Amino acid sequence: MLPPRRVTNAELAAELAGRGIETSDEWIVARTGIHARHFAAPDVCASDLAAQAARHALEAAGRRADEIDLIIVATSTPDMVFPSTACIVQQKLGVQGSAAFDLQAVCSGFVYGLTVADSMIRSGAATRALVIGAEVFSRILDFNDRGTCVLFGDGAGAVVLEASEVPGILATDLHADGRHVDILCVPGTVSGGKVIGDPLLKMDGQAVFKLAVGVLESAARTVLAKAGRHDADIDWLIPHQANIRIMQGTARKLKLPLEKLVVTVDEHGNTSAASIPLALDTAVRSGRIRAGDTLMLEGVGGGFTWGAVLLDF
Ligand code: UT7
C-alpha cells in the first residue's frame, strides 16, 4: 500500500533547490537506483497505511480480521509513543481480543516480525497472524541533508501467516550488532514533554553499505544451510530495498541471475520495514511469484540488525 503522492527525483531536487540543497536525478539514480518515492499526506499515519495493507492481505488470504489472533506491526515511525501502532491497527480493522504489538528492528523489522510470528504459531501461542511493515519515514527525514532525504519513502505491506501441513517458512536467521548503533539512528527522545536530542534520521551511508553487503550474504547462506537448500533453489530474492547496488551485489554473491531479484526500490525508495512486504506484494500481484516458488527474504538496517527468511510460497 503506497500513499498516492508520488515524488520523482526531479521534483524532489527542485524542492531541495529551494532550500539551497543541490542534488540531481542523475546522482540519485546512479548511486541508489531510486527514481521516485511516495510521501504520505500530513494527516496520514503509519496505522492508516498499515490498516489498508492488512485489509488487502486479508482479502488475498480469504480471511476475516476476526480470524486473526496476532497482529505484529514492524515500524520505526509509530503513530504515538504508546499505545502500539498494532493496537491502533486492530481498532481500525474493527476487531478486538487478538494479541497486538509493535516490533522495532528498523529495516529488518519485517523479517524479525515473520520470524516471531512463525515461532509463535509453531509453539501454539498463536494460530493466525497478520505481520505488517508500515512506515512514514518522510516524518523523520532531514530535508537539509541530501545524503539521506533522497533515499526514503512511505508505505506499508502485510501478510497473513497461519499453521499448515505444507511448509511455509523453511528457516529463519536473525542478528544484531549493537556496536553500530550510531551509524543509522534517530537519536532524539521525548522527556518532560519535550523532544530531547535530534528527532531526524542520521546515517553514515558508507558504513551501512559495507556492513550490509557482508551480512546479507552470510544470512542467506545460513538459512539455506538450515533448510538443506542451495543457491540454485532460490526462485526469487527479495532483499530490503535500500540501494540497487547492494541488492545486485547480494544476488551476484548468491550466483543468482538478476532476473530473480525483485526490485521495487526504483519506484518506492527505501520504505524501511515496509520494503520487503511491498516488494513481495508487487511481485505476487504482477504474477511473477507463483504458489510453490522458493523465496529468500532479507532485511538489514539500523541497530545494526539483519536477518533472512527462506520460504516456499
Ligand atoms: O535502510 C537501511 C539500509 N541503508 C542502506 O543500505 C544505505 C547504504 N548506503 C548507501 O546506499 C550509500 O552509501 C548512499 C546512497 C547513502 C550514498 O552513496 P555513496 O556512493 O556512498 O556516496 P557518498 O556518501 O560517498 O557521497 C559521495 C558524494 C559526496 O560528495 P564529495 O564528498 O565526494 O564531494 C556527497 O556529498 O556525493 C555527495 N552526495 C550527493 N550529491 C548529490 C551525497 N548525497 C548527495 C545527493 N546529491 N543527494
mmCIF file of C-alpha atoms and ligand atoms in Angstrom:
data_model
loop_
_atom_site.group_PDB
_atom_site.id
_atom_site.type_symbol
_atom_site.label_atom_id
_atom_site.label_comp_id
_atom_site.label_asym_id
_atom_site.label_seq_id
_atom_site.Cartn_x
_atom_site.Cartn_y
_atom_site.Cartn_z
ATOM 1 C CA MET A 1 0.000 0.000 0.000
ATOM 2 C CA LEU A 2 1.593 3.232 -1.169
ATOM 3 C CA PRO A 3 0.243 6.697 -0.390
ATOM 4 C CA PRO A 4 -0.931 8.362 -3.624
ATOM 5 C CA ARG A 5 1.586 11.236 -3.727
ATOM 6 C CA ARG A 6 4.467 10.080 -5.973
ATOM 7 C CA VAL A 7 7.513 12.331 -5.890
ATOM 8 C CA THR A 8 10.073 11.930 -8.667
ATOM 9 C CA ASN A 9 13.761 12.684 -8.207
ATOM 10 C CA ALA A 10 13.371 15.773 -10.403
ATOM 11 C CA GLU A 11 10.509 17.063 -8.247
ATOM 12 C CA LEU A 12 12.451 16.423 -5.037
ATOM 13 C CA ALA A 13 15.585 18.057 -6.494
ATOM 14 C CA ALA A 14 13.552 21.148 -7.404
ATOM 15 C CA GLU A 15 12.074 21.269 -3.875
ATOM 16 C CA LEU A 16 15.532 20.923 -2.302
ATOM 17 C CA ALA A 17 16.985 23.572 -4.632
ATOM 18 C CA GLY A 18 14.550 25.987 -2.994
ATOM 19 C CA ARG A 19 16.388 25.297 0.289
ATOM 20 C CA GLY A 20 19.792 25.751 -1.321
ATOM 21 C CA ILE A 21 20.445 21.972 -1.355
ATOM 22 C CA GLU A 22 21.921 20.621 -4.584
ATOM 23 C CA THR A 23 21.062 17.155 -5.900
ATOM 24 C CA SER A 24 20.028 15.649 -9.204
ATOM 25 C CA ASP A 25 18.103 12.781 -10.763
ATOM 26 C CA GLU A 26 21.398 11.561 -12.252
ATOM 27 C CA TRP A 27 23.162 11.342 -8.846
ATOM 28 C CA ILE A 28 20.235 9.610 -7.134
ATOM 29 C CA VAL A 29 19.708 7.052 -9.924
ATOM 30 C CA ALA A 30 23.432 6.291 -10.325
ATOM 31 C CA ARG A 31 24.114 5.839 -6.577
ATOM 32 C CA THR A 32 20.874 4.159 -5.485
ATOM 33 C CA GLY A 33 18.643 3.088 -8.401
ATOM 34 C CA ILE A 34 15.810 5.214 -6.982
ATOM 35 C CA HIS A 35 13.637 7.141 -9.486
ATOM 36 C CA ALA A 36 10.690 8.046 -7.254
ATOM 37 C CA ARG A 37 9.172 7.553 -3.804
ATOM 38 C CA HIS A 38 5.738 8.098 -2.262
ATOM 39 C CA PHE A 39 5.065 10.512 0.605
ATOM 40 C CA ALA A 40 2.003 10.290 2.841
ATOM 41 C CA ALA A 41 -0.284 13.318 3.315
ATOM 42 C CA PRO A 42 0.330 15.160 6.613
ATOM 43 C CA ASP A 43 -2.761 13.672 8.297
ATOM 44 C CA VAL A 44 -1.916 10.048 7.342
ATOM 45 C CA CYS A 45 -0.191 7.902 9.986
ATOM 46 C CA ALA A 46 1.623 4.566 9.837
ATOM 47 C CA SER A 47 -1.530 2.892 11.217
ATOM 48 C CA ASP A 48 -3.611 4.195 8.267
ATOM 49 C CA LEU A 49 -1.210 2.663 5.748
ATOM 50 C CA ALA A 50 -0.877 -0.490 7.875
ATOM 51 C CA ALA A 51 -4.648 -0.991 8.182
ATOM 52 C CA GLN A 52 -5.089 -0.673 4.415
ATOM 53 C CA ALA A 53 -2.249 -3.124 3.754
ATOM 54 C CA ALA A 54 -3.787 -5.503 6.322
ATOM 55 C CA ARG A 55 -7.184 -5.361 4.578
ATOM 56 C CA HIS A 56 -5.546 -6.183 1.230
ATOM 57 C CA ALA A 57 -3.629 -9.105 2.802
ATOM 58 C CA LEU A 58 -6.775 -10.474 4.486
ATOM 59 C CA GLU A 59 -8.657 -10.268 1.199
ATOM 60 C CA ALA A 60 -5.840 -12.057 -0.664
ATOM 61 C CA ALA A 61 -5.774 -14.783 2.017
ATOM 62 C CA GLY A 62 -9.566 -15.130 2.094
ATOM 63 C CA ARG A 63 -9.638 -14.407 5.843
ATOM 64 C CA ARG A 64 -11.613 -12.039 8.046
ATOM 65 C CA ALA A 65 -9.993 -9.735 10.607
ATOM 66 C CA ASP A 66 -11.794 -11.534 13.446
ATOM 67 C CA GLU A 67 -9.979 -14.757 12.479
ATOM 68 C CA ILE A 68 -6.603 -13.186 13.370
ATOM 69 C CA ASP A 69 -5.231 -13.760 16.881
ATOM 70 C CA LEU A 70 -1.864 -11.993 16.490
ATOM 71 C CA ILE A 71 -1.033 -8.620 14.948
ATOM 72 C CA ILE A 72 2.601 -7.563 14.642
ATOM 73 C CA VAL A 73 3.437 -4.173 13.181
ATOM 74 C CA ALA A 74 7.092 -3.673 12.308
ATOM 75 C CA THR A 75 7.674 0.068 12.330
ATOM 76 C CA SER A 76 10.154 2.749 13.379
ATOM 77 C CA THR A 77 7.627 5.505 12.755
ATOM 78 C CA PRO A 78 4.733 4.624 15.102
ATOM 79 C CA ASP A 79 1.696 6.900 15.438
ATOM 80 C CA MET A 80 2.386 7.544 19.130
ATOM 81 C CA VAL A 81 4.953 6.758 21.828
ATOM 82 C CA PHE A 82 2.252 4.388 23.058
ATOM 83 C CA PRO A 83 -0.076 2.553 22.637
ATOM 84 C CA SER A 84 1.422 0.468 19.875
ATOM 85 C CA THR A 85 0.540 1.059 16.241
ATOM 86 C CA ALA A 86 -0.605 -2.588 16.216
ATOM 87 C CA CYS A 87 -3.348 -1.768 18.755
ATOM 88 C CA ILE A 88 -4.446 1.192 16.619
ATOM 89 C CA VAL A 89 -4.500 -1.057 13.538
ATOM 90 C CA GLN A 90 -6.613 -3.603 15.422
ATOM 91 C CA GLN A 91 -9.080 -0.830 16.265
ATOM 92 C CA LYS A 92 -9.132 0.356 12.622
ATOM 93 C CA LEU A 93 -9.865 -3.217 11.495
ATOM 94 C CA GLY A 94 -12.861 -3.164 13.844
ATOM 95 C CA VAL A 95 -11.839 -6.200 15.903
ATOM 96 C CA GLN A 96 -10.572 -6.867 19.412
ATOM 97 C CA GLY A 97 -9.065 -9.579 21.553
ATOM 98 C CA SER A 98 -6.036 -10.655 19.489
ATOM 99 C CA ALA A 99 -2.513 -10.074 20.746
ATOM 100 C CA ALA A 100 -1.088 -6.924 19.162
ATOM 101 C CA PHE A 101 2.324 -5.324 19.475
ATOM 102 C CA ASP A 102 4.916 -3.322 17.578
ATOM 103 C CA LEU A 103 8.306 -4.668 16.674
ATOM 104 C CA GLN A 104 11.247 -2.291 16.363
ATOM 105 C CA ALA A 105 14.087 -3.607 14.248
ATOM 106 C CA VAL A 106 14.179 -0.726 11.740
ATOM 107 C CA CYS A 107 14.663 -2.008 8.161
ATOM 108 C CA SER A 108 14.972 -5.620 9.398
ATOM 109 C CA GLY A 109 11.565 -5.319 11.108
ATOM 110 C CA PHE A 110 9.592 -7.410 8.636
ATOM 111 C CA VAL A 111 11.922 -10.439 8.713
ATOM 112 C CA TYR A 112 12.048 -10.118 12.509
ATOM 113 C CA GLY A 113 8.223 -9.959 12.559
ATOM 114 C CA LEU A 114 7.838 -13.001 10.296
ATOM 115 C CA THR A 115 10.254 -14.953 12.498
ATOM 116 C CA VAL A 116 8.394 -14.051 15.700
ATOM 117 C CA ALA A 117 5.001 -14.892 14.182
ATOM 118 C CA ASP A 118 6.326 -18.185 12.781
ATOM 119 C CA SER A 119 7.747 -19.126 16.198
ATOM 120 C CA MET A 120 4.515 -18.214 17.998
ATOM 121 C CA ILE A 121 2.434 -20.262 15.564
ATOM 122 C CA ARG A 122 4.785 -23.266 15.818
ATOM 123 C CA SER A 123 4.697 -23.090 19.637
ATOM 124 C CA GLY A 124 0.889 -22.862 19.726
ATOM 125 C CA ALA A 125 0.888 -19.312 21.155
ATOM 126 C CA ALA A 126 -0.957 -18.064 18.047
ATOM 127 C CA THR A 127 -2.908 -19.641 15.218
ATOM 128 C CA ARG A 128 -3.188 -16.944 12.569
ATOM 129 C CA ALA A 129 -1.081 -13.789 12.362
ATOM 130 C CA LEU A 130 -1.059 -10.535 10.474
ATOM 131 C CA VAL A 131 2.524 -9.368 10.005
ATOM 132 C CA ILE A 132 2.699 -5.806 8.760
ATOM 133 C CA GLY A 133 5.575 -3.493 7.854
ATOM 134 C CA ALA A 134 4.438 0.155 7.876
ATOM 135 C CA GLU A 135 6.410 3.384 7.754
ATOM 136 C CA VAL A 136 6.068 7.127 7.288
ATOM 137 C CA PHE A 137 9.792 7.854 7.080
ATOM 138 C CA SER A 138 9.046 11.235 5.467
ATOM 139 C CA ARG A 139 8.250 12.415 9.045
ATOM 140 C CA ILE A 140 11.786 11.750 10.305
ATOM 141 C CA LEU A 141 13.783 12.940 7.288
ATOM 142 C CA ASP A 142 16.080 15.943 7.472
ATOM 143 C CA PHE A 143 15.332 17.778 4.218
ATOM 144 C CA ASN A 144 18.530 19.763 4.702
ATOM 145 C CA ASP A 145 20.612 16.555 4.461
ATOM 146 C CA ARG A 146 20.844 15.483 0.829
ATOM 147 C CA GLY A 147 22.733 12.333 1.862
ATOM 148 C CA THR A 148 19.580 10.863 3.427
ATOM 149 C CA CYS A 149 16.400 12.734 2.416
ATOM 150 C CA VAL A 150 16.502 11.492 -1.174
ATOM 151 C CA LEU A 151 16.616 7.836 -0.125
ATOM 152 C CA PHE A 152 13.430 7.099 1.821
ATOM 153 C CA GLY A 153 9.695 6.866 1.193
ATOM 154 C CA ASP A 154 6.421 5.910 2.908
ATOM 155 C CA GLY A 155 4.311 2.759 2.556
ATOM 156 C CA ALA A 156 3.048 -0.455 4.106
ATOM 157 C CA GLY A 157 2.794 -4.132 3.227
ATOM 158 C CA ALA A 158 1.297 -7.110 5.053
ATOM 159 C CA VAL A 159 0.938 -10.878 5.009
ATOM 160 C CA VAL A 160 -1.313 -13.386 6.752
ATOM 161 C CA LEU A 161 0.549 -16.335 8.284
ATOM 162 C CA GLU A 162 -1.134 -19.491 9.581
ATOM 163 C CA ALA A 163 -0.304 -23.065 10.543
ATOM 164 C CA SER A 164 -0.301 -25.541 7.675
ATOM 165 C CA GLU A 165 0.839 -29.078 6.896
ATOM 166 C CA VAL A 166 2.689 -27.683 3.895
ATOM 167 C CA PRO A 167 5.768 -25.542 4.602
ATOM 168 C CA GLY A 168 5.757 -22.461 4.609
ATOM 169 C CA ILE A 169 8.632 -20.874 6.311
ATOM 170 C CA LEU A 170 11.607 -23.226 5.956
ATOM 171 C CA ALA A 171 14.249 -21.435 8.026
ATOM 172 C CA THR A 172 14.938 -18.087 9.664
ATOM 173 C CA ASP A 173 18.051 -16.315 10.927
ATOM 174 C CA LEU A 174 18.163 -13.059 12.927
ATOM 175 C CA HIS A 175 21.086 -10.985 14.212
ATOM 176 C CA ALA A 176 22.056 -7.640 15.688
ATOM 177 C CA ASP A 177 25.335 -5.883 16.459
ATOM 178 C CA GLY A 178 24.742 -3.019 18.883
ATOM 179 C CA ARG A 179 28.283 -1.720 18.436
ATOM 180 C CA HIS A 180 26.933 0.045 15.333
ATOM 181 C CA VAL A 181 24.025 1.890 16.987
ATOM 182 C CA ASP A 182 25.350 5.253 15.758
ATOM 183 C CA ILE A 183 25.693 4.576 12.021
ATOM 184 C CA LEU A 184 21.933 4.682 11.398
ATOM 185 C CA CYS A 185 19.751 6.288 14.043
ATOM 186 C CA VAL A 186 17.184 8.869 15.065
ATOM 187 C CA PRO A 187 18.874 9.946 18.289
ATOM 188 C CA GLY A 188 16.066 12.041 19.817
ATOM 189 C CA THR A 189 13.592 11.063 22.525
ATOM 190 C CA VAL A 190 10.652 12.548 24.428
ATOM 191 C CA SER A 191 11.229 13.628 28.010
ATOM 192 C CA GLY A 192 9.400 16.056 30.274
ATOM 193 C CA GLY A 193 7.019 16.925 27.464
ATOM 194 C CA LYS A 194 9.842 17.966 25.114
ATOM 195 C CA VAL A 195 11.806 16.384 22.318
ATOM 196 C CA ILE A 196 15.324 15.865 23.624
ATOM 197 C CA GLY A 197 18.105 15.458 21.085
ATOM 198 C CA ASP A 198 17.631 15.255 17.333
ATOM 199 C CA PRO A 199 14.420 13.604 16.096
ATOM 200 C CA LEU A 200 15.645 13.269 12.477
ATOM 201 C CA LEU A 201 17.379 10.381 10.726
ATOM 202 C CA LYS A 202 21.199 10.278 10.662
ATOM 203 C CA MET A 203 23.118 7.793 8.553
ATOM 204 C CA ASP A 204 26.727 7.039 7.759
ATOM 205 C CA GLY A 205 25.816 5.662 4.341
ATOM 206 C CA GLN A 206 29.179 4.140 3.510
ATOM 207 C CA ALA A 207 29.447 2.306 6.856
ATOM 208 C CA VAL A 208 25.923 0.903 6.423
ATOM 209 C CA PHE A 209 26.698 -0.052 2.822
ATOM 210 C CA LYS A 210 29.833 -2.027 3.759
ATOM 211 C CA LEU A 211 28.175 -3.906 6.623
ATOM 212 C CA ALA A 212 25.041 -4.652 4.566
ATOM 213 C CA VAL A 213 26.912 -6.315 1.712
ATOM 214 C CA GLY A 214 28.637 -8.796 4.070
ATOM 215 C CA VAL A 215 25.739 -9.715 6.350
ATOM 216 C CA LEU A 216 23.195 -10.222 3.550
ATOM 217 C CA GLU A 217 25.318 -12.954 2.028
ATOM 218 C CA SER A 218 26.020 -14.674 5.371
ATOM 219 C CA ALA A 219 22.345 -14.625 6.493
ATOM 220 C CA ALA A 220 21.254 -16.075 3.142
ATOM 221 C CA ARG A 221 23.837 -18.846 3.391
ATOM 222 C CA THR A 222 22.763 -19.641 6.960
ATOM 223 C CA VAL A 223 19.069 -20.099 6.132
ATOM 224 C CA LEU A 224 19.911 -22.164 3.048
ATOM 225 C CA ALA A 225 22.106 -24.446 5.198
ATOM 226 C CA LYS A 226 19.437 -24.709 7.934
ATOM 227 C CA ALA A 227 16.847 -25.728 5.333
ATOM 228 C CA GLY A 228 19.190 -28.061 3.416
ATOM 229 C CA ARG A 229 18.742 -25.985 0.257
ATOM 230 C CA HIS A 230 21.177 -24.421 -2.214
ATOM 231 C CA ASP A 231 21.623 -21.123 -4.068
ATOM 232 C CA ALA A 232 20.072 -22.640 -7.175
ATOM 233 C CA ASP A 233 16.853 -23.479 -5.258
ATOM 234 C CA ILE A 234 16.024 -19.773 -4.833
ATOM 235 C CA ASP A 235 13.352 -18.692 -7.307
ATOM 236 C CA TRP A 236 13.142 -15.100 -6.031
ATOM 237 C CA LEU A 237 15.455 -12.958 -3.928
ATOM 238 C CA ILE A 238 13.576 -10.184 -2.102
ATOM 239 C CA PRO A 239 16.128 -8.160 -0.146
ATOM 240 C CA HIS A 240 15.464 -4.958 1.750
ATOM 241 C CA GLN A 241 15.049 -2.286 -0.894
ATOM 242 C CA ALA A 242 17.625 0.365 0.026
ATOM 243 C CA ASN A 243 20.104 0.527 -2.810
ATOM 244 C CA ILE A 244 20.152 -1.348 -6.128
ATOM 245 C CA ARG A 245 23.946 -1.732 -5.885
ATOM 246 C CA ILE A 246 23.687 -3.623 -2.565
ATOM 247 C CA MET A 247 20.828 -5.769 -3.904
ATOM 248 C CA GLN A 248 22.610 -6.700 -7.132
ATOM 249 C CA GLY A 249 25.832 -7.387 -5.208
ATOM 250 C CA THR A 250 23.943 -9.826 -2.969
ATOM 251 C CA ALA A 251 22.363 -11.571 -5.971
ATOM 252 C CA ARG A 252 25.778 -11.949 -7.596
ATOM 253 C CA LYS A 253 27.298 -13.417 -4.409
ATOM 254 C CA LEU A 254 24.473 -15.967 -4.355
ATOM 255 C CA LYS A 255 25.126 -16.661 -8.054
ATOM 256 C CA LEU A 256 21.573 -15.686 -8.935
ATOM 257 C CA PRO A 257 20.737 -14.158 -12.309
ATOM 258 C CA LEU A 258 19.477 -10.591 -11.840
ATOM 259 C CA GLU A 259 16.083 -11.651 -13.273
ATOM 260 C CA LYS A 260 15.498 -13.456 -9.965
ATOM 261 C CA LEU A 261 15.915 -10.246 -7.989
ATOM 262 C CA VAL A 262 12.677 -8.438 -7.093
ATOM 263 C CA VAL A 263 13.289 -4.703 -7.421
ATOM 264 C CA THR A 264 10.902 -2.016 -6.210
ATOM 265 C CA VAL A 265 13.449 0.454 -4.814
ATOM 266 C CA ASP A 266 13.281 2.259 -8.171
ATOM 267 C CA GLU A 267 9.653 3.270 -7.606
ATOM 268 C CA HIS A 268 9.303 3.072 -3.788
ATOM 269 C CA GLY A 269 12.656 4.305 -2.469
ATOM 270 C CA ASN A 270 13.651 2.821 0.873
ATOM 271 C CA THR A 271 10.489 2.237 2.927
ATOM 272 C CA SER A 272 12.359 0.561 5.815
ATOM 273 C CA ALA A 273 10.240 -2.187 7.443
ATOM 274 C CA ALA A 274 7.649 -1.882 4.655
ATOM 275 C CA SER A 275 10.067 -2.504 1.795
ATOM 276 C CA ILE A 276 10.059 -6.325 1.769
ATOM 277 C CA PRO A 277 6.279 -6.865 2.080
ATOM 278 C CA LEU A 278 5.723 -4.129 -0.529
ATOM 279 C CA ALA A 279 8.154 -5.847 -2.919
ATOM 280 C CA LEU A 280 6.532 -9.232 -2.215
ATOM 281 C CA ASP A 281 3.077 -7.782 -2.858
ATOM 282 C CA THR A 282 4.184 -6.167 -6.117
ATOM 283 C CA ALA A 283 5.771 -9.388 -7.430
ATOM 284 C CA VAL A 284 2.814 -11.578 -6.393
ATOM 285 C CA ARG A 285 0.166 -9.262 -7.837
ATOM 286 C CA SER A 286 2.096 -8.934 -11.123
ATOM 287 C CA GLY A 287 2.017 -12.747 -11.425
ATOM 288 C CA ARG A 288 5.802 -13.201 -11.262
ATOM 289 C CA ILE A 289 5.787 -15.060 -7.923
ATOM 290 C CA ARG A 290 3.608 -18.173 -8.018
ATOM 291 C CA ALA A 291 2.493 -20.784 -5.499
ATOM 292 C CA GLY A 292 5.347 -23.186 -4.733
ATOM 293 C CA ASP A 293 8.169 -20.728 -5.557
ATOM 294 C CA THR A 294 11.060 -20.568 -3.076
ATOM 295 C CA LEU A 295 11.655 -17.060 -1.755
ATOM 296 C CA MET A 296 14.634 -15.607 0.092
ATOM 297 C CA LEU A 297 13.617 -12.515 2.093
ATOM 298 C CA GLU A 298 16.434 -10.453 3.624
ATOM 299 C CA GLY A 299 16.364 -7.440 5.921
ATOM 300 C CA VAL A 300 19.190 -5.172 7.044
ATOM 301 C CA GLY A 301 19.275 -1.844 8.835
ATOM 302 C CA GLY A 302 19.568 0.246 11.968
ATOM 303 C CA GLY A 303 20.676 -1.410 15.152
ATOM 304 C CA PHE A 304 22.697 -2.743 13.352
ATOM 305 C CA THR A 305 20.207 -5.542 12.575
ATOM 306 C CA TRP A 306 19.890 -8.133 9.846
ATOM 307 C CA GLY A 307 18.188 -11.403 9.081
ATOM 308 C CA ALA A 308 16.783 -13.741 6.460
ATOM 309 C CA VAL A 309 13.709 -15.904 5.962
ATOM 310 C CA LEU A 310 13.603 -18.744 3.427
ATOM 311 C CA LEU A 311 10.120 -19.910 2.483
ATOM 312 C CA ASP A 312 8.091 -21.856 -0.018
ATOM 313 C CA PHE A 313 5.299 -19.547 -1.140
HETATM 314 O O1 UT7 B 1 17.783 1.117 5.127
HETATM 315 C C1 UT7 B 1 18.929 0.750 5.836
HETATM 316 C C2 UT7 B 1 19.988 0.359 4.916
HETATM 317 N N1 UT7 B 1 20.545 1.563 4.284
HETATM 318 C C3 UT7 B 1 21.375 1.407 3.281
HETATM 319 O O2 UT7 B 1 21.603 0.294 2.870
HETATM 320 C C4 UT7 B 1 22.094 2.610 2.735
HETATM 321 C C5 UT7 B 1 23.516 2.242 2.433
HETATM 322 N N2 UT7 B 1 24.293 3.315 1.830
HETATM 323 C C6 UT7 B 1 24.082 3.757 0.598
HETATM 324 O O3 UT7 B 1 23.160 3.334 -0.071
HETATM 325 C C7 UT7 B 1 25.041 4.762 0.013
HETATM 326 O O4 UT7 B 1 26.147 4.891 0.895
HETATM 327 C C8 UT7 B 1 24.412 6.149 -0.218
HETATM 328 C C9 UT7 B 1 23.424 6.074 -1.379
HETATM 329 C C10 UT7 B 1 23.723 6.647 1.025
HETATM 330 C C11 UT7 B 1 25.490 7.168 -0.616
HETATM 331 O O5 UT7 B 1 26.206 6.709 -1.754
HETATM 332 P P1 UT7 B 1 27.800 6.751 -1.765
HETATM 333 O O6 UT7 B 1 28.214 6.238 -3.072
HETATM 334 O O7 UT7 B 1 28.283 6.031 -0.534
HETATM 335 O O8 UT7 B 1 28.078 8.301 -1.698
HETATM 336 P P2 UT7 B 1 28.888 9.121 -0.604
HETATM 337 O O9 UT7 B 1 28.148 9.201 0.673
HETATM 338 O O10 UT7 B 1 30.296 8.618 -0.580
HETATM 339 O O11 UT7 B 1 28.921 10.554 -1.248
HETATM 340 C C12 UT7 B 1 29.646 10.804 -2.467
HETATM 341 C C13 UT7 B 1 29.490 12.257 -2.826
HETATM 342 C C14 UT7 B 1 29.821 13.206 -1.667
HETATM 343 O O12 UT7 B 1 30.445 14.347 -2.232
HETATM 344 P P3 UT7 B 1 32.050 14.530 -2.164
HETATM 345 O O13 UT7 B 1 32.381 14.475 -0.696
HETATM 346 O O14 UT7 B 1 32.596 13.337 -2.926
HETATM 347 O O15 UT7 B 1 32.264 15.825 -2.813
HETATM 348 C C15 UT7 B 1 28.457 13.602 -1.142
HETATM 349 O O16 UT7 B 1 28.490 14.888 -0.529
HETATM 350 O O17 UT7 B 1 28.128 12.526 -3.181
HETATM 351 C C16 UT7 B 1 27.642 13.650 -2.407
HETATM 352 N N3 UT7 B 1 26.205 13.471 -2.179
HETATM 353 C C17 UT7 B 1 25.283 13.896 -3.050
HETATM 354 N N4 UT7 B 1 25.376 14.560 -4.212
HETATM 355 C C18 UT7 B 1 24.229 14.841 -4.857
HETATM 356 C C19 UT7 B 1 25.601 12.840 -1.140
HETATM 357 N N5 UT7 B 1 24.265 12.868 -1.312
HETATM 358 C C20 UT7 B 1 24.045 13.517 -2.490
HETATM 359 C C21 UT7 B 1 22.881 13.846 -3.207
HETATM 360 N N6 UT7 B 1 23.015 14.504 -4.380
HETATM 361 N N7 UT7 B 1 21.637 13.519 -2.773
#
